[in-house]
CSV table of C-alpha atoms in Angstrom, one decimal:
chain,number,residue,atom,x,y,z
A,47,PRO,CA,0.0,0.0,0.0
A,48,ARG,CA,1.1,3.5,-0.7
A,49,THR,CA,1.7,6.1,1.9
A,50,SER,CA,1.4,9.0,-0.4
A,51,SER,CA,-0.4,9.7,-3.7
A,52,LYS,CA,0.2,12.1,-6.5
A,53,SER,CA,-2.6,14.4,-7.2
A,54,PRO,CA,-3.3,15.7,-10.7
A,55,ARG,CA,-1.7,18.9,-9.7
A,56,GLY,CA,1.6,17.2,-8.9
A,57,THR,CA,1.5,17.5,-5.1
A,58,THR,CA,2.1,14.6,-2.8
A,59,ARG,CA,-0.3,13.6,0.0
A,60,ASN,CA,1.9,14.8,2.8
A,61,ASN,CA,0.6,17.1,5.6
A,62,SER,CA,3.9,18.8,6.3
A,63,THR,CA,3.8,22.3,7.8
A,64,ASN,CA,5.7,23.7,4.8
A,65,GLN,CA,3.0,22.6,2.4
A,66,MET,CA,0.3,24.2,4.5
A,67,ASP,CA,2.1,27.6,4.6
A,68,ASN,CA,1.2,28.7,1.1
A,69,GLU,CA,-1.6,30.8,2.5
A,70,ARG,CA,-2.2,33.0,-0.5
A,71,GLY,CA,-3.2,29.9,-2.5
A,72,HIS,CA,-6.7,30.4,-1.2
A,73,SER,CA,-7.0,34.1,-0.9
A,74,ARG,CA,-9.8,33.8,-3.4
A,75,CYS,CA,-12.1,31.0,-4.2
A,76,ARG,CA,-12.9,30.4,-7.9
A,77,SER,CA,-13.9,33.2,-10.2
A,78,VAL,CA,-17.4,34.4,-9.2
A,79,ASP,CA,-18.4,35.1,-12.8
A,80,GLU,CA,-17.1,31.7,-14.1
A,81,GLU,CA,-17.9,29.3,-11.3
A,82,LEU,CA,-21.1,30.6,-9.6
A,83,THR,CA,-23.2,30.5,-12.7
A,84,HIS,CA,-24.7,27.1,-11.8
A,85,LEU,CA,-27.4,28.8,-9.8
A,86,PRO,CA,-30.1,27.7,-9.4
A,87,TYR,CA,-29.2,24.0,-9.2
A,88,GLU,CA,-31.5,21.9,-11.4
A,89,GLU,CA,-32.9,18.8,-9.9
A,90,VAL,CA,-31.9,15.5,-11.5
A,91,LYS,CA,-33.4,12.0,-11.7
A,92,PRO,CA,-30.3,9.8,-11.5
A,93,ILE,CA,-30.0,6.3,-12.7
A,94,ILE,CA,-29.9,3.8,-9.9
A,95,LEU,CA,-26.4,2.2,-9.5
A,96,GLU,CA,-26.2,-1.3,-8.2
A,97,GLU,CA,-23.1,-3.5,-7.8
A,98,LYS,CA,-23.7,-5.3,-11.1
A,99,ARG,CA,-24.0,-2.0,-13.0
A,100,VAL,CA,-21.0,-0.1,-11.6
A,101,VAL,CA,-18.4,-1.5,-14.0
A,102,SER,CA,-20.4,-0.8,-17.1
A,103,TYR,CA,-21.1,2.7,-15.8
A,104,LEU,CA,-17.4,3.4,-15.3
A,105,LEU,CA,-16.5,2.1,-18.7
A,106,ASP,CA,-19.1,4.3,-20.3
A,107,SER,CA,-18.3,7.4,-18.2
A,108,ILE,CA,-14.5,7.6,-17.6
A,109,PRO,CA,-12.2,7.2,-20.7
A,110,ASN,CA,-9.1,6.3,-18.6
A,111,ILE,CA,-10.7,4.0,-16.1
A,112,LYS,CA,-8.7,1.0,-17.3
A,113,SER,CA,-5.4,2.9,-16.6
A,114,ILE,CA,-6.7,3.9,-13.1
A,115,LEU,CA,-7.7,0.4,-12.1
A,116,GLY,CA,-5.4,-1.8,-14.2
A,117,GLY,CA,-6.2,-5.1,-15.7
A,118,MET,CA,-9.4,-6.0,-17.5
A,119,PRO,CA,-12.9,-5.2,-16.3
A,120,SER,CA,-13.4,-8.9,-15.5
A,121,ASP,CA,-10.6,-8.5,-12.9
A,122,TRP,CA,-12.3,-5.7,-11.0
A,123,SER,CA,-14.3,-6.3,-7.8
A,124,VAL,CA,-17.2,-4.1,-6.7
A,125,LEU,CA,-18.4,-3.9,-3.1
A,126,LEU,CA,-21.3,-1.8,-1.7
A,127,LEU,CA,-20.0,-0.4,1.5
A,128,LYS,CA,-22.1,-0.4,4.7
A,129,GLU,CA,-20.6,2.9,6.0
A,130,GLY,CA,-22.8,6.0,5.7
A,131,ASN,CA,-26.4,6.7,6.3
A,132,ILE,CA,-27.2,9.1,3.4
A,133,ASN,CA,-25.6,7.9,0.2
A,134,TYR,CA,-24.7,4.6,-1.6
A,135,THR,CA,-20.9,4.1,-1.8
A,136,PHE,CA,-19.1,1.4,-3.8
A,137,ARG,CA,-15.5,0.3,-3.5
A,138,VAL,CA,-14.0,-0.8,-6.8
A,139,GLN,CA,-10.7,-2.6,-6.7
A,140,GLY,CA,-8.6,-3.3,-9.8
A,141,ILE,CA,-5.2,-5.0,-10.4
A,142,SER,CA,-3.2,-1.8,-9.8
A,143,GLY,CA,-5.5,0.7,-8.1
A,144,GLY,CA,-8.9,1.4,-6.5
A,145,ILE,CA,-11.6,4.0,-6.5
A,146,VAL,CA,-14.7,4.9,-4.6
A,147,VAL,CA,-18.0,5.5,-6.5
A,148,LYS,CA,-20.6,7.5,-4.5
A,149,GLN,CA,-24.1,8.1,-5.6
A,150,ALA,CA,-26.8,10.3,-4.1
A,151,GLN,CA,-30.3,9.0,-4.7
A,152,SER,CA,-33.5,10.8,-4.1
A,153,HIS,CA,-33.9,9.4,-0.5
A,154,VAL,CA,-31.9,8.8,2.6
A,155,ARG,CA,-30.1,5.5,2.3
A,156,VAL,CA,-31.1,4.1,5.7
A,157,ILE,CA,-34.6,5.6,5.6
A,158,GLU,CA,-35.9,5.1,2.1
A,159,SER,CA,-39.2,6.7,2.9
A,160,TYR,CA,-37.4,10.0,3.7
A,161,PRO,CA,-37.0,12.0,0.5
A,162,LEU,CA,-33.8,13.9,-0.1
A,163,SER,CA,-32.5,16.0,-3.0
A,164,PRO,CA,-29.7,14.3,-4.9
A,165,SER,CA,-28.2,17.7,-5.5
A,166,ARG,CA,-26.2,17.2,-2.3
A,167,LEU,CA,-23.5,15.6,-4.3
A,168,PHE,CA,-23.2,18.6,-6.5
A,169,PHE,CA,-22.3,20.7,-3.5
A,170,GLU,CA,-19.9,18.0,-2.1
A,171,HIS,CA,-18.1,18.0,-5.4
A,172,TRP,CA,-17.8,21.8,-5.5
A,173,PHE,CA,-16.5,21.8,-1.9
A,174,LEU,CA,-13.8,19.1,-2.6
A,175,GLN,CA,-12.8,20.6,-5.9
A,176,GLU,CA,-12.4,24.0,-4.5
A,177,PHE,CA,-10.2,23.0,-1.6
A,178,SER,CA,-8.1,20.6,-3.8
A,179,ARG,CA,-6.5,23.7,-5.1
A,180,SER,CA,-5.2,25.0,-1.7
A,181,ILE,CA,-5.0,22.0,0.5
A,182,PRO,CA,-4.6,19.1,-1.9
A,183,GLN,CA,-3.0,16.9,0.7
A,184,ASN,CA,-6.2,17.0,2.8
A,185,ILE,CA,-8.6,16.3,-0.1
A,186,PRO,CA,-9.2,13.1,-2.1
A,187,ILE,CA,-8.4,13.1,-5.8
A,188,ILE,CA,-11.6,13.5,-7.8
A,189,HIS,CA,-11.6,11.3,-11.0
A,190,HIS,CA,-15.1,12.1,-12.2
A,191,PHE,CA,-18.3,13.9,-11.4
A,192,ASP,CA,-21.6,13.2,-13.2
A,193,GLN,CA,-24.1,15.8,-12.3
A,194,THR,CA,-26.9,14.2,-14.3
A,195,ASN,CA,-26.8,11.0,-12.3
A,196,SER,CA,-25.3,12.4,-9.1
A,197,VAL,CA,-22.3,10.2,-9.1
A,198,LEU,CA,-18.9,11.2,-7.7
A,199,VAL,CA,-15.8,9.0,-8.4
A,200,MET,CA,-12.8,9.5,-6.1
A,201,GLU,CA,-9.5,7.8,-5.3
A,202,LEU,CA,-9.6,4.9,-2.8
A,203,LEU,CA,-7.6,6.3,0.1
A,204,THR,CA,-5.1,3.6,1.2
A,205,PRO,CA,-3.7,2.8,3.6
A,206,HIS,CA,-5.9,5.4,5.3
A,207,LEU,CA,-8.6,4.3,7.7
A,208,PRO,CA,-11.6,6.3,9.0
A,209,LEU,CA,-10.5,8.1,12.2
A,210,ARG,CA,-13.6,6.8,13.9
A,211,ARG,CA,-12.4,3.2,13.3
A,212,GLY,CA,-8.9,3.9,14.6
A,213,LEU,CA,-10.2,5.6,17.7
A,214,MET,CA,-12.6,2.7,18.4
A,215,ASP,CA,-9.5,0.4,18.3
A,216,GLY,CA,-7.6,2.7,20.7
A,217,LYS,CA,-5.1,4.0,18.0
A,218,MET,CA,-3.5,7.4,18.4
A,219,TYR,CA,-2.7,9.7,15.5
A,220,PRO,CA,-0.1,12.3,16.8
A,221,LEU,CA,-0.5,14.7,13.8
A,222,MET,CA,-4.2,14.6,13.4
A,223,ALA,CA,-5.1,17.5,15.6
A,224,GLN,CA,-2.4,19.7,14.1
A,225,HIS,CA,-3.5,18.9,10.5
A,226,MET,CA,-7.2,19.5,11.4
A,227,GLY,CA,-6.5,22.8,13.3
A,228,ARG,CA,-4.6,24.3,10.4
A,229,LEU,CA,-7.0,23.2,7.6
A,230,LEU,CA,-10.0,24.3,9.4
A,231,ALA,CA,-8.5,27.7,10.1
A,232,LYS,CA,-7.6,28.0,6.4
A,233,ILE,CA,-11.0,26.9,5.1
A,234,LEU,CA,-13.0,29.1,7.5
A,235,PHE,CA,-10.9,32.2,7.2
A,236,PHE,CA,-10.7,32.3,3.4
A,237,THR,CA,-14.4,31.6,2.9
A,238,SER,CA,-15.4,34.3,5.5
A,239,SER,CA,-15.9,38.0,5.0
A,240,LEU,CA,-12.3,38.4,6.4
A,241,GLY,CA,-10.7,36.6,3.5
A,242,MET,CA,-12.7,37.7,0.5
A,243,SER,CA,-14.6,40.7,-0.8
A,244,PRO,CA,-18.2,41.3,0.5
A,245,GLU,CA,-19.5,40.7,-3.0
A,246,HIS,CA,-17.9,37.3,-3.4
A,247,HIS,CA,-18.9,36.3,0.2
A,248,SER,CA,-22.5,37.2,-0.6
A,249,LYS,CA,-22.5,35.2,-3.8
A,250,LEU,CA,-21.1,32.1,-2.1
A,251,ILE,CA,-23.7,32.3,0.6
A,252,GLN,CA,-26.4,32.5,-2.1
A,253,PHE,CA,-24.8,29.6,-4.0
A,254,TYR,CA,-24.7,27.3,-0.9
A,255,SER,CA,-28.3,28.2,0.0
A,256,GLY,CA,-29.0,25.7,-2.8
A,257,ASN,CA,-28.0,22.9,-0.4
A,258,GLY,CA,-30.9,23.8,1.9
A,259,ALA,CA,-32.2,20.2,1.9
A,260,MET,CA,-29.1,19.1,3.9
A,261,VAL,CA,-29.5,22.0,6.3
A,262,ASP,CA,-33.1,20.8,6.8
A,263,LEU,CA,-31.8,17.3,7.5
A,264,VAL,CA,-29.4,18.6,10.2
A,265,ASP,CA,-32.3,20.5,11.7
A,266,GLN,CA,-34.4,17.4,11.8
A,267,PHE,CA,-31.8,15.0,13.3
A,268,ILE,CA,-29.6,17.3,15.4
A,269,PHE,CA,-31.7,20.3,16.5
A,270,THR,CA,-35.2,18.9,16.7
A,271,TRP,CA,-35.5,18.4,20.5
A,272,ILE,CA,-38.1,15.7,20.6
A,273,SER,CA,-38.8,13.3,17.8
A,274,PRO,CA,-40.7,9.9,17.6
A,275,MET,CA,-37.6,8.6,15.7
A,276,GLN,CA,-35.3,9.0,18.7
A,277,ASN,CA,-34.2,6.2,20.9
A,278,TRP,CA,-31.8,5.6,23.8
A,279,THR,CA,-30.6,3.0,26.3
A,280,PRO,CA,-33.6,2.0,28.4
A,281,GLN,CA,-31.7,2.5,31.7
A,282,LEU,CA,-31.5,6.2,30.8
A,283,ASP,CA,-35.3,6.8,30.7
A,284,GLU,CA,-35.3,9.2,33.7
A,285,ASP,CA,-32.1,11.0,32.5
A,286,VAL,CA,-33.6,11.5,29.0
A,287,ALA,CA,-36.9,12.8,30.5
A,288,ARG,CA,-35.0,15.3,32.6
A,289,VAL,CA,-33.0,16.5,29.7
A,290,ARG,CA,-35.9,16.8,27.3
A,291,SER,CA,-38.0,18.8,29.8
A,292,ASN,CA,-35.3,21.3,30.8
A,293,PRO,CA,-36.6,24.7,29.6
A,294,ALA,CA,-33.2,26.4,29.9
A,295,LEU,CA,-31.6,23.6,27.8
A,296,ILE,CA,-34.5,23.8,25.2
A,297,GLU,CA,-33.9,27.6,24.9
A,298,LYS,CA,-30.2,27.2,24.4
A,299,VAL,CA,-30.6,24.5,21.7
A,300,ALA,CA,-33.2,26.7,19.9
A,301,MET,CA,-30.7,29.5,19.9
A,302,LEU,CA,-27.9,27.2,18.5
A,303,ALA,CA,-30.3,26.0,15.8
A,304,HIS,CA,-31.3,29.5,14.8
A,305,ARG,CA,-27.6,30.5,14.5
A,306,TYR,CA,-26.8,27.4,12.5
A,307,ARG,CA,-29.5,28.3,10.0
A,308,HIS,CA,-29.0,32.1,9.8
A,309,GLU,CA,-25.4,32.9,10.7
A,310,HIS,CA,-23.6,32.6,7.4
A,311,ALA,CA,-20.1,33.3,8.7
A,312,ALA,CA,-18.0,30.8,6.7
A,313,LEU,CA,-18.2,27.7,4.5
A,314,CYS,CA,-18.4,24.6,6.7
A,315,HIS,CA,-18.0,20.9,5.8
A,316,GLY,CA,-21.2,20.4,7.8
A,317,ASP,CA,-20.7,16.9,9.0
A,318,LEU,CA,-17.1,16.8,10.2
A,319,HIS,CA,-17.2,13.9,12.7
A,320,THR,CA,-14.5,11.3,13.0
A,321,GLY,CA,-16.2,9.1,10.3
A,322,SER,CA,-15.6,11.9,7.8
A,323,ILE,CA,-11.8,12.0,8.3
A,324,MET,CA,-9.4,9.5,6.8
A,325,VAL,CA,-6.0,9.1,8.6
A,326,THR,CA,-2.7,7.5,8.7
A,327,ALA,CA,0.1,8.3,11.1
A,328,ASP,CA,1.2,11.2,8.9
A,329,SER,CA,-1.8,12.1,6.7
A,330,THR,CA,-5.3,13.5,7.3
A,331,VAL,CA,-7.9,13.7,4.5
A,332,ILE,CA,-11.5,14.9,4.8
A,333,ILE,CA,-14.3,13.3,2.9
A,334,ASP,CA,-18.2,13.3,2.7
A,335,ALA,CA,-18.9,17.0,2.3
A,336,GLU,CA,-22.5,16.7,1.1
A,337,PHE,CA,-23.7,18.7,4.2
A,338,SER,CA,-21.5,21.7,3.2
A,339,SER,CA,-23.2,25.1,4.0
A,340,TYR,CA,-22.4,28.6,5.2
A,341,SER,CA,-22.7,28.3,9.0
A,342,PRO,CA,-21.2,29.7,12.2
A,343,MET,CA,-17.4,29.3,12.4
A,344,GLY,CA,-17.5,27.1,15.4
A,345,TYR,CA,-19.8,24.5,13.9
A,346,ASP,CA,-17.2,22.2,12.2
A,347,LEU,CA,-14.9,22.5,15.1
A,348,GLY,CA,-17.7,21.4,17.4
A,349,MET,CA,-18.7,18.4,15.3
A,350,LEU,CA,-15.1,17.1,15.5
A,351,ILE,CA,-14.6,18.0,19.2
A,352,GLY,CA,-17.9,16.3,20.1
A,353,THR,CA,-17.0,13.0,18.4
A,354,LEU,CA,-13.5,13.1,20.0
A,355,ILE,CA,-15.2,13.5,23.4
A,356,LEU,CA,-17.4,10.6,22.4
A,357,SER,CA,-14.3,8.5,22.0
A,358,TYR,CA,-13.2,9.6,25.4
A,359,TYR,CA,-16.4,8.4,27.1
A,360,THR,CA,-16.4,5.1,25.2
A,361,HIS,CA,-13.0,4.3,26.5
A,362,LEU,CA,-13.8,5.2,30.2
A,363,PRO,CA,-14.0,1.5,31.2
A,364,ASP,CA,-10.3,1.0,30.0
A,365,ALA,CA,-8.1,0.5,33.0
A,366,GLU,CA,-5.2,2.3,31.3
A,367,PRO,CA,-5.8,6.1,30.9
A,368,HIS,CA,-3.2,6.7,28.2
A,369,PHE,CA,-5.6,6.8,25.3
A,370,ARG,CA,-8.0,9.1,27.1
A,371,ASN,CA,-5.2,11.4,28.0
A,372,TRP,CA,-4.2,11.5,24.3
A,373,ILE,CA,-7.8,12.4,23.4
A,374,ILE,CA,-7.7,15.3,25.8
A,375,GLN,CA,-4.4,16.5,24.5
A,376,SER,CA,-5.7,16.3,21.0
A,377,ILE,CA,-8.7,18.5,21.8
A,378,GLU,CA,-6.5,21.1,23.3
A,379,GLU,CA,-4.0,21.0,20.4
A,380,LEU,CA,-6.8,21.2,17.9
A,381,TRP,CA,-8.1,24.4,19.4
A,382,ASN,CA,-4.6,25.9,20.0
A,383,VAL,CA,-3.4,25.2,16.5
A,384,PHE,CA,-6.7,26.5,15.0
A,385,GLY,CA,-6.6,29.7,17.1
A,386,ASP,CA,-2.9,30.4,16.4
A,387,HIS,CA,-3.3,29.8,12.6
A,388,LEU,CA,-6.5,31.9,12.4
A,389,ARG,CA,-4.7,34.7,14.1
A,390,HIS,CA,-1.8,34.4,11.7
A,391,LEU,CA,-4.2,34.5,8.7
A,392,TYR,CA,-6.0,37.5,10.1
A,393,GLU,CA,-2.9,39.5,10.8
A,394,ASN,CA,-1.3,38.8,7.4
A,395,HIS,CA,-4.1,38.1,4.8
A,396,ARG,CA,-7.4,39.8,5.8
A,397,VAL,CA,-9.1,41.9,3.2
A,398,GLN,CA,-11.2,43.8,5.7
A,399,ASP,CA,-11.2,44.3,9.5
A,400,LEU,CA,-13.8,42.8,11.9
A,401,GLU,CA,-17.1,44.7,11.9
A,402,ASP,CA,-18.1,47.3,14.6
A,403,GLY,CA,-14.5,47.5,16.0
A,404,GLY,CA,-14.5,43.9,17.1
A,405,THR,CA,-11.3,42.2,18.2
A,406,LEU,CA,-9.9,38.9,17.1
A,407,ASP,CA,-9.8,37.7,20.7
A,408,HIS,CA,-13.5,38.4,21.0
A,409,MET,CA,-14.2,36.5,17.8
A,410,LEU,CA,-12.1,33.5,19.0
A,411,ARG,CA,-13.9,33.4,22.3
A,412,ARG,CA,-17.2,33.3,20.4
A,413,ILE,CA,-16.0,30.5,18.1
A,414,LEU,CA,-14.7,28.6,21.2
A,415,ASN,CA,-18.1,28.8,23.0
A,416,ASP,CA,-20.0,27.8,19.8
A,417,ALA,CA,-17.6,24.8,19.2
A,418,ILE,CA,-18.1,23.6,22.8
A,419,ALA,CA,-21.9,23.9,22.6
A,420,TYR,CA,-22.3,22.4,19.1
A,421,GLY,CA,-19.9,19.6,20.1
A,422,ALA,CA,-21.9,18.8,23.2
A,423,LEU,CA,-25.1,18.7,21.1
A,424,LYS,CA,-23.4,16.3,18.7
A,425,LEU,CA,-22.4,14.1,21.6
A,426,LEU,CA,-25.9,14.3,23.0
A,427,ARG,CA,-27.3,13.0,19.7
A,428,SER,CA,-25.1,9.9,20.0
A,429,ILE,CA,-27.1,9.1,23.2
A,430,ILE,CA,-30.6,10.4,22.4
A,431,LYS,CA,-30.3,9.3,18.8
A,432,VAL,CA,-32.0,8.5,15.5
A,433,ALA,CA,-29.1,6.8,13.7
A,434,CYS,CA,-26.8,4.4,15.6
A,435,ASN,CA,-23.3,5.5,16.6
A,436,PRO,CA,-20.9,2.5,16.3
A,437,GLU,CA,-18.6,4.0,18.9
A,438,TRP,CA,-20.9,3.0,21.8
A,439,SER,CA,-20.8,-0.6,20.7
A,440,ILE,CA,-17.3,-1.0,22.1
A,441,VAL,CA,-18.4,-0.3,25.6
A,442,PRO,CA,-19.2,-3.4,27.7
A,443,GLU,CA,-22.9,-3.8,28.3
A,444,LEU,CA,-22.3,-3.6,32.0
A,445,ASN,CA,-20.7,-0.1,31.7
A,446,ARG,CA,-22.7,1.4,28.9
A,447,ALA,CA,-25.5,3.1,30.7
A,448,SER,CA,-23.2,4.7,33.3
A,449,CYS,CA,-20.8,6.0,30.6
A,450,GLU,CA,-23.7,7.4,28.6
A,451,ARG,CA,-25.1,9.0,31.8
A,452,MET,CA,-21.9,10.8,32.5
A,453,ALA,CA,-21.6,11.9,28.9
A,454,LEU,CA,-25.2,13.2,29.0
A,455,GLN,CA,-24.6,15.2,32.2
A,456,PHE,CA,-21.5,16.7,30.5
A,457,CYS,CA,-23.5,17.7,27.5
A,458,GLU,CA,-26.1,19.4,29.6
A,459,GLN,CA,-23.4,21.5,31.4
A,460,MET,CA,-21.6,22.5,28.2
A,461,ILE,CA,-24.7,23.6,26.4
A,462,LEU,CA,-26.2,25.5,29.4
A,463,GLN,CA,-22.9,27.3,30.1
A,464,HIS,CA,-22.5,28.4,26.5
A,465,GLY,CA,-21.0,31.9,26.5
A,466,SER,CA,-19.1,31.5,29.7
A,467,PHE,CA,-16.0,29.6,28.5
A,468,GLU,CA,-12.7,31.4,28.3
A,469,SER,CA,-10.4,28.6,27.2
A,470,MET,CA,-10.5,24.9,26.0
A,471,ALA,CA,-9.0,24.1,29.4
A,472,ASP,CA,-12.4,24.8,30.9
A,473,ILE,CA,-14.0,21.7,29.3
A,474,VAL,CA,-10.8,19.6,29.6
A,475,ASP,CA,-11.0,20.2,33.4
A,476,LYS,CA,-14.6,19.1,33.5
A,477,LEU,CA,-13.8,15.9,31.6
A,478,LYS,CA,-10.9,15.1,33.9
A,479,SER,CA,-13.1,15.7,37.0
A,480,GLN,CA,-15.7,13.0,36.1
């Protein structure tokens, strides 16, 4: 297996600091006039890909597919992957290479009765293609995009594994937090009003409003407080009843939901949990950007922090604290690298100052509090849930309810105290004290 891959632009998949320092490479997104003319997005009725149809589709759609995969089509294997709740994803392996074929159909994969616009893959492709120019080492190579049939074909990342899977196995990735802190600072800064003209910023907000179906989905599954689709561990009935009836908590979540929908600060991945990050010891790549939207700057940070804390709680029964200590260190490093790099970008590359005489310290404090609250809500939705979170499956049945109860109490505190945090050490101390 390879440890690096050449992208079409000649860069290697290596997350070294030097490669990340070419900040001006993203001082503008694509030309507004040339690239934002797709509005409004036209709905499509895609063909339905199945395992038996994938090879013929590839042969008809990608002229160089044989050189990518190697060998003859009869040598290629196709597997429908179980991962993912929204889309259908196939792994195609050839003699000399592999690819991932992803299709968005007109419904949610795990709830076929739930309709969903296939246009989500159009926005994922736009997001990945855009940032392949400035952070190619953190983006999968795109081989093909078929807007008519909502099909995206990407490199098969190898030997990468989903960060979620590695964390479930207790593996530690010493560079992950540094990589994610820097790339998030870069993406958020250069897609905000600080890193581009007001005109361009407004047009990008308008462009991504076309992905409103995915924003609605987040509202349904993350911010909707009580839903008949939700379930939880039976031993938590009293805890869940207390949480769901807490008026102060309901008010805070309503505020967070309103800001998610209406605060169009920067372009966010939108679903940046540990299952959307592929890792090796020295490489970090983000995938699955179909939820991308303009949102508060702390939202993506929160999704990642929340699922890192989830890993912390699922390893509480471990006798050895080494892994949990690494999780805590990674959360602190993620925030510190993000804050330092955002400050560097603001001081050296801003195109306008903060509005109303605001300070960068004030903005960072706001991002911090939002990240903590959104992260806590993400963690809460792994306990009072609609879709299953595989992380909890590693907790012995004897310990599961107690671990979930501690996590739920932590979530309550973090959401209710939104606005009061001064540093990431505040939540680290609370984790350590449990």
